[in-house]
GROMACS .gro file of C-alpha atoms in nm:
model
  288
    1MET     CA    1  -2.061   7.001   0.282
    2ILE     CA    2  -2.122   6.812   0.608
    3LYS     CA    3  -2.115   6.433   0.557
    4ILE     CA    4  -2.271   6.207   0.821
    5LEU     CA    5  -2.112   5.865   0.893
    6ASP     CA    6  -2.333   5.662   1.130
    7THR     CA    7  -2.184   5.330   1.251
    8TYR     CA    8  -2.449   5.267   1.516
    9TYR     CA    9  -2.564   4.934   1.372
   10GLN     CA   10  -2.210   4.790   1.384
   11ILE     CA   11  -2.128   4.876   1.746
   12ASN     CA   12  -2.290   4.591   1.942
   13LYS     CA   13  -2.120   4.342   1.708
   14LEU     CA   14  -1.783   4.447   1.852
   15PHE     CA   15  -1.846   4.262   2.179
   16ASP     CA   16  -1.832   3.889   2.259
   17ASN     CA   17  -2.067   3.802   2.546
   18GLY     CA   18  -2.044   4.162   2.668
   19ALA     CA   19  -1.664   4.182   2.642
   20PHE     CA   20  -1.491   4.420   2.404
   21ASN     CA   21  -1.311   4.244   2.117
   22TYR     CA   22  -1.017   4.455   2.008
   23ARG     CA   23  -0.954   4.257   1.689
   24LYS     CA   24  -1.312   4.314   1.571
   25TRP     CA   25  -1.286   4.679   1.668
   26GLU     CA   26  -0.965   4.724   1.469
   27GLU     CA   27  -1.126   4.578   1.156
   28TYR     CA   28  -1.432   4.795   1.210
   29ILE     CA   29  -1.248   5.124   1.257
   30ASN     CA   30  -1.023   5.051   0.959
   31SER     CA   31  -1.338   4.998   0.750
   32VAL     CA   32  -1.455   5.347   0.843
   33TYR     CA   33  -1.121   5.506   0.756
   34ASP     CA   34  -0.852   5.290   0.599
   35ASN     CA   35  -0.554   5.214   0.824
   36SER     CA   36  -0.677   5.443   1.102
   37ALA     CA   37  -0.677   5.218   1.412
   38HIS     CA   38  -0.329   5.331   1.512
   39ILE     CA   39  -0.450   5.691   1.546
   40PHE     CA   40  -0.690   5.597   1.826
   41ARG     CA   41  -0.452   5.349   1.987
   42ASP     CA   42  -0.160   5.594   1.986
   43GLU     CA   43  -0.370   5.861   2.155
   44VAL     CA   44  -0.459   5.625   2.441
   45GLU     CA   45  -0.096   5.512   2.473
   46LYS     CA   46   0.007   5.869   2.551
   47TYR     CA   47  -0.209   5.861   2.864
   48ILE     CA   48  -0.096   5.514   2.966
   49LYS     CA   49   0.271   5.612   2.932
   50SER     CA   50   0.211   5.903   3.171
   51GLY     CA   51   0.176   5.642   3.448
   52LYS     CA   52  -0.155   5.783   3.569
   53TYR     CA   53  -0.381   5.546   3.375
   54THR     CA   54  -0.408   5.184   3.268
   55PHE     CA   55  -0.622   5.051   2.984
   56GLU     CA   56  -0.778   4.776   3.196
   57LYS     CA   57  -0.871   5.002   3.488
   58ASP     CA   58  -0.953   5.338   3.329
   59PHE     CA   59  -1.061   5.268   2.971
   60LEU     CA   60  -1.189   4.913   2.921
   61PRO     CA   61  -1.478   4.934   3.173
   62VAL     CA   62  -1.611   5.242   2.993
   63ILE     CA   63  -1.597   5.061   2.657
   64ASP     CA   64  -1.758   4.742   2.791
   65ALA     CA   65  -2.046   4.946   2.935
   66VAL     CA   66  -2.162   5.030   2.582
   67CYS     CA   67  -2.269   4.675   2.495
   68GLU     CA   68  -2.650   4.642   2.480
   69ASN     CA   69  -2.679   4.966   2.677
   70PRO     CA   70  -3.021   5.130   2.625
   71LYS     CA   71  -2.850   5.469   2.642
   72LEU     CA   72  -2.683   5.383   2.310
   73ASN     CA   73  -3.025   5.372   2.145
   74ALA     CA   74  -3.120   5.707   2.296
   75LEU     CA   75  -2.784   5.851   2.191
   76HIS     CA   76  -2.842   5.738   1.833
   77GLU     CA   77  -3.185   5.897   1.818
   78SER     CA   78  -3.035   6.221   1.949
   79PHE     CA   79  -2.760   6.202   1.687
   80LEU     CA   80  -3.013   6.166   1.405
   81THR     CA   81  -3.216   6.460   1.535
   82VAL     CA   82  -2.920   6.693   1.585
   83THR     CA   83  -2.755   6.620   1.250
   84ASP     CA   84  -3.073   6.664   1.046
   85ASN     CA   85  -3.041   6.963   0.809
   86LEU     CA   86  -2.723   7.070   0.987
   87ASP     CA   87  -2.563   7.237   0.685
   88LYS     CA   88  -2.839   7.497   0.671
   89ARG     CA   89  -2.830   7.569   1.042
   90VAL     CA   90  -2.458   7.648   1.032
   91THR     CA   91  -2.478   7.868   0.723
   92ASP     CA   92  -2.782   8.052   0.860
   93CYS     CA   93  -2.585   8.145   1.173
   94PHE     CA   94  -2.239   8.212   1.031
   95GLY     CA   95  -2.279   8.253   0.657
   96ARG     CA   96  -2.013   8.003   0.550
   97GLU     CA   97  -2.018   7.628   0.485
   98LEU     CA   98  -1.807   7.357   0.646
   99ASN     CA   99  -1.643   7.063   0.470
  100ILE     CA  100  -1.638   6.791   0.734
  101ASP     CA  101  -1.734   6.433   0.820
  102ILE     CA  102  -1.932   6.378   1.140
  103VAL     CA  103  -1.875   6.021   1.261
  104LEU     CA  104  -2.068   5.834   1.530
  105TYR     CA  105  -1.839   5.549   1.636
  106LEU     CA  106  -1.704   5.334   1.919
  107GLY     CA  107  -1.359   5.453   2.024
  108LEU     CA  108  -1.102   5.364   2.286
  109CYS     CA  109  -1.207   5.641   2.527
  110ASN     CA  110  -1.028   5.899   2.315
  111ALA     CA  111  -1.291   6.169   2.368
  112ALA     CA  112  -1.664   6.230   2.357
  113GLY     CA  113  -1.595   6.468   2.070
  114TRP     CA  114  -1.269   6.493   1.881
  115VAL     CA  115  -1.172   6.693   1.573
  116THR     CA  116  -0.891   6.552   1.363
  117SER     CA  117  -0.782   6.481   1.006
  118ILE     CA  118  -0.777   6.120   0.886
  119ASN     CA  119  -0.632   6.034   0.548
  120GLY     CA  120  -0.666   6.397   0.446
  121THR     CA  121  -1.031   6.425   0.553
  122ASP     CA  122  -1.140   6.656   0.835
  123ALA     CA  123  -1.365   6.474   1.079
  124VAL     CA  124  -1.562   6.526   1.398
  125LEU     CA  125  -1.539   6.194   1.582
  126LEU     CA  126  -1.811   6.123   1.838
  127GLY     CA  127  -1.714   5.838   2.069
  128VAL     CA  128  -2.026   5.668   2.201
  129GLU     CA  129  -1.839   5.514   2.497
  130LYS     CA  130  -1.738   5.854   2.636
  131ILE     CA  131  -2.074   6.015   2.556
  132ILE     CA  132  -2.258   5.744   2.750
  133ASP     CA  133  -2.006   5.757   3.035
  134LEU     CA  134  -2.058   6.132   3.068
  135GLY     CA  135  -2.436   6.109   3.043
  136TRP     CA  136  -2.445   6.324   2.730
  137HIS     CA  137  -2.683   6.101   2.533
  138SER     CA  138  -2.982   6.338   2.533
  139ALA     CA  139  -3.065   6.549   2.228
  140ASP     CA  140  -2.977   6.863   2.423
  141SER     CA  141  -2.633   6.734   2.519
  142MET     CA  142  -2.566   6.588   2.175
  143CYS     CA  143  -2.659   6.919   2.019
  144GLY     CA  144  -2.401   7.102   2.225
  145LEU     CA  145  -2.135   6.838   2.173
  146ILE     CA  146  -2.162   6.838   1.793
  147TYR     CA  147  -2.189   7.214   1.762
  148HIS     CA  148  -1.889   7.260   1.988
  149GLU     CA  149  -1.672   7.043   1.766
  150LEU     CA  150  -1.802   7.220   1.456
  151GLY     CA  151  -1.686   7.542   1.621
  152HIS     CA  152  -1.330   7.407   1.613
  153VAL     CA  153  -1.377   7.310   1.248
  154TYR     CA  154  -1.508   7.655   1.160
  155HIS     CA  155  -1.203   7.808   1.330
  156ALA     CA  156  -0.973   7.574   1.134
  157GLN     CA  157  -1.136   7.614   0.794
  158HIS     CA  158  -1.206   7.987   0.806
  159GLY     CA  159  -0.943   8.116   1.052
  160LYS     CA  160  -0.604   8.035   1.205
  161PHE     CA  161  -0.665   7.739   1.434
  162LYS     CA  162  -0.328   7.562   1.421
  163GLN     CA  163  -0.096   7.783   1.626
  164LYS     CA  164   0.216   7.680   1.818
  165SER     CA  165   0.458   7.849   2.054
  166ASP     CA  166   0.771   7.751   2.245
  167ASP     CA  167   0.621   7.934   2.543
  168ASN     CA  168   0.416   7.700   2.763
  169LYS     CA  169   0.193   7.980   2.889
  170ARG     CA  170   0.100   8.087   2.537
  171GLU     CA  171   0.019   7.726   2.443
  172PHE     CA  172  -0.240   7.688   2.719
  173VAL     CA  173  -0.385   8.035   2.672
  174TRP     CA  174  -0.431   7.938   2.308
  175GLN     CA  175  -0.618   7.626   2.418
  176LEU     CA  176  -0.834   7.843   2.644
  177PHE     CA  177  -0.909   8.070   2.348
  178THR     CA  178  -0.990   7.792   2.101
  179GLU     CA  179  -1.224   7.620   2.346
  180GLY     CA  180  -1.387   7.955   2.411
  181ILE     CA  181  -1.437   8.006   2.037
  182ALA     CA  182  -1.600   7.664   2.010
  183MET     CA  183  -1.824   7.732   2.312
  184TYR     CA  184  -1.932   8.064   2.160
  185PHE     CA  185  -2.003   7.894   1.826
  186GLU     CA  186  -2.224   7.628   1.984
  187GLN     CA  187  -2.413   7.885   2.189
  188VAL     CA  188  -2.487   8.095   1.878
  189VAL     CA  189  -2.620   7.791   1.690
  190VAL     CA  190  -2.826   7.682   1.991
  191GLY     CA  191  -2.944   8.041   2.041
  192ASP     CA  192  -2.866   8.065   2.413
  193PHE     CA  193  -2.556   8.221   2.568
  194ASN     CA  194  -2.631   8.048   2.898
  195TYR     CA  195  -2.613   7.709   2.729
  196TYR     CA  196  -2.326   7.475   2.818
  197HIS     CA  197  -2.342   7.108   2.726
  198GLN     CA  198  -2.132   7.044   3.039
  199ASN     CA  199  -2.401   7.189   3.264
  200ILE     CA  200  -2.500   6.888   3.474
  201ASN     CA  201  -2.564   6.891   3.850
  202GLY     CA  202  -2.520   7.266   3.892
  203TRP     CA  203  -2.194   7.291   3.695
  204LYS     CA  204  -2.262   7.636   3.545
  205GLU     CA  205  -2.395   7.783   3.869
  206TRP     CA  206  -2.079   7.670   4.047
  207CYS     CA  207  -1.859   7.814   3.771
  208ASP     CA  208  -2.046   8.146   3.783
  209LYS     CA  209  -1.986   8.172   4.157
  210ASN     CA  210  -1.620   8.071   4.129
  211PHE     CA  211  -1.519   8.254   3.809
  212THR     CA  212  -1.251   8.470   3.974
  213ARG     CA  213  -1.106   8.170   4.155
  214ILE     CA  214  -1.090   7.966   3.832
  215LEU     CA  215  -0.919   8.246   3.642
  216THR     CA  216  -0.672   8.313   3.924
  217ASP     CA  217  -0.579   7.946   3.956
  218PHE     CA  218  -0.552   7.899   3.580
  219ASN     CA  219  -0.313   8.192   3.553
  220ARG     CA  220  -0.110   8.072   3.853
  221ASP     CA  221  -0.084   7.720   3.708
  222LEU     CA  222   0.024   7.834   3.361
  223PRO     CA  223   0.406   7.826   3.400
  224ASP     CA  224   0.414   7.460   3.506
  225MET     CA  225   0.105   7.334   3.326
  226THR     CA  226   0.131   7.017   3.117
  227ARG     CA  227  -0.116   6.803   2.928
  228PHE     CA  228  -0.124   6.557   3.216
  229ASN     CA  229  -0.131   6.785   3.522
  230GLN     CA  230  -0.366   7.057   3.396
  231ARG     CA  231  -0.702   7.076   3.577
  232TYR     CA  232  -0.917   7.258   3.324
  233PHE     CA  233  -0.974   7.077   2.995
  234GLY     CA  234  -1.127   6.731   2.977
  235ASP     CA  235  -1.376   6.520   3.166
  236MET     CA  236  -1.099   6.329   3.346
  237CYS     CA  237  -0.968   6.649   3.507
  238ASP     CA  238  -1.063   6.750   3.860
  239TYR     CA  239  -1.087   7.111   3.968
  240TYR     CA  240  -1.238   7.106   4.318
  241GLY     CA  241  -1.467   6.822   4.212
  242TYR     CA  242  -1.562   6.971   3.874
  243SER     CA  243  -1.433   6.893   3.526
  244ASP     CA  244  -1.414   7.104   3.209
  245VAL     CA  245  -1.405   7.439   3.389
  246GLY     CA  246  -1.160   7.562   3.123
  247TYR     CA  247  -1.445   7.559   2.872
  248TYR     CA  248  -1.642   7.795   3.092
  249LEU     CA  249  -1.338   8.018   3.142
  250GLY     CA  250  -1.267   8.017   2.769
  251ALA     CA  251  -1.622   8.124   2.693
  252ARG     CA  252  -1.592   8.414   2.939
  253PHE     CA  253  -1.267   8.517   2.767
  254VAL     CA  254  -1.433   8.514   2.424
  255TYR     CA  255  -1.736   8.709   2.555
  256TYR     CA  256  -1.489   8.978   2.658
  257LEU     CA  257  -1.329   8.973   2.313
  258VAL     CA  258  -1.651   8.992   2.108
  259THR     CA  259  -1.733   9.322   2.275
  260LYS     CA  260  -1.426   9.458   2.093
  261TYR     CA  261  -1.392   9.248   1.775
  262GLN     CA  262  -1.608   9.070   1.518
  263PHE     CA  263  -1.615   8.690   1.550
  264ASP     CA  264  -1.472   8.634   1.202
  265ASP     CA  265  -1.184   8.867   1.291
  266LEU     CA  266  -1.119   8.683   1.617
  267ILE     CA  267  -1.069   8.347   1.449
  268GLY     CA  268  -0.793   8.503   1.237
  269PHE     CA  269  -0.584   8.617   1.537
  270ASP     CA  270  -0.247   8.456   1.603
  271ILE     CA  271  -0.121   8.310   1.930
  272ASP     CA  272   0.087   8.611   2.036
  273LEU     CA  273  -0.200   8.854   1.988
  274VAL     CA  274  -0.436   8.624   2.179
  275TYR     CA  275  -0.188   8.602   2.468
  276SER     CA  276  -0.167   8.982   2.479
  277LEU     CA  277  -0.547   9.005   2.487
  278TYR     CA  278  -0.555   8.742   2.763
  279THR     CA  279  -0.328   8.957   2.981
  280ASP     CA  280  -0.566   9.251   2.926
  281PHE     CA  281  -0.861   9.030   3.018
  282LEU     CA  282  -0.681   8.910   3.331
  283LYS     CA  283  -0.605   9.264   3.447
  284GLN     CA  284  -0.966   9.371   3.399
  285GLN     CA  285  -1.107   9.077   3.593
  286ILE     CA  286  -0.853   9.049   3.876
  287SER     CA  287  -0.655   9.306   4.073
  288LEU     CA  288  -0.300   9.174   4.043
   0.00000   0.00000   0.00000
């Protein structure tokens, strides 16, 4: 069963004269999930420790921008629309239910959408600060964002989502695959294989034209790729002026795979098999 947790009416109370109050936020987030504030704080600390970001410069302005922002109201209306009768929409498309919380909340710039487990409960966490910052507050964008995260949940609950390898290349190919699975899932639920929630200001058209370049660069970067230098996954990444191009590339990879395998078989593949299929995909798309 999908459970909806909507904290919209608490969010503006977390600011004092327009300034974010961390103490109030900590009490608030711990009231949503007991003793959970450290999860969000620890995730941000990983970025700060990389030396590329500071909380005051890169995160706090995004959080402060939420206070009394009319886009928050629009975002909330979109959230209500998109989550209405959601259980039925998922089962109609894929035949199996999901057991998940969907939480609309104010985070610390962790992500617009984030799938995790808190106190033993699987949750899709929708951070209003990142959603507003990215301009994803419309019903169309919210639809794609929620469905994308549910794609990860479907993979985890009905397939083999948690895969690890000591090989760096396999790790990032696995990320490419899982994001592609989630993109495919959201497109099926939306009913449009040209739909990408990232498609703002010609994003998809640019990706279509530069597909071979993206794939070539991704493969070339693989041996030395890290969480902090990769250019493909996340809105803070920059690939020739565009972010999130790994989601597009992952979708193209999964399109290739669904011509050969059923979707429910794909989500049961392990990391080594996926890497082998990636090398086949690479050879078919690029003359090496």
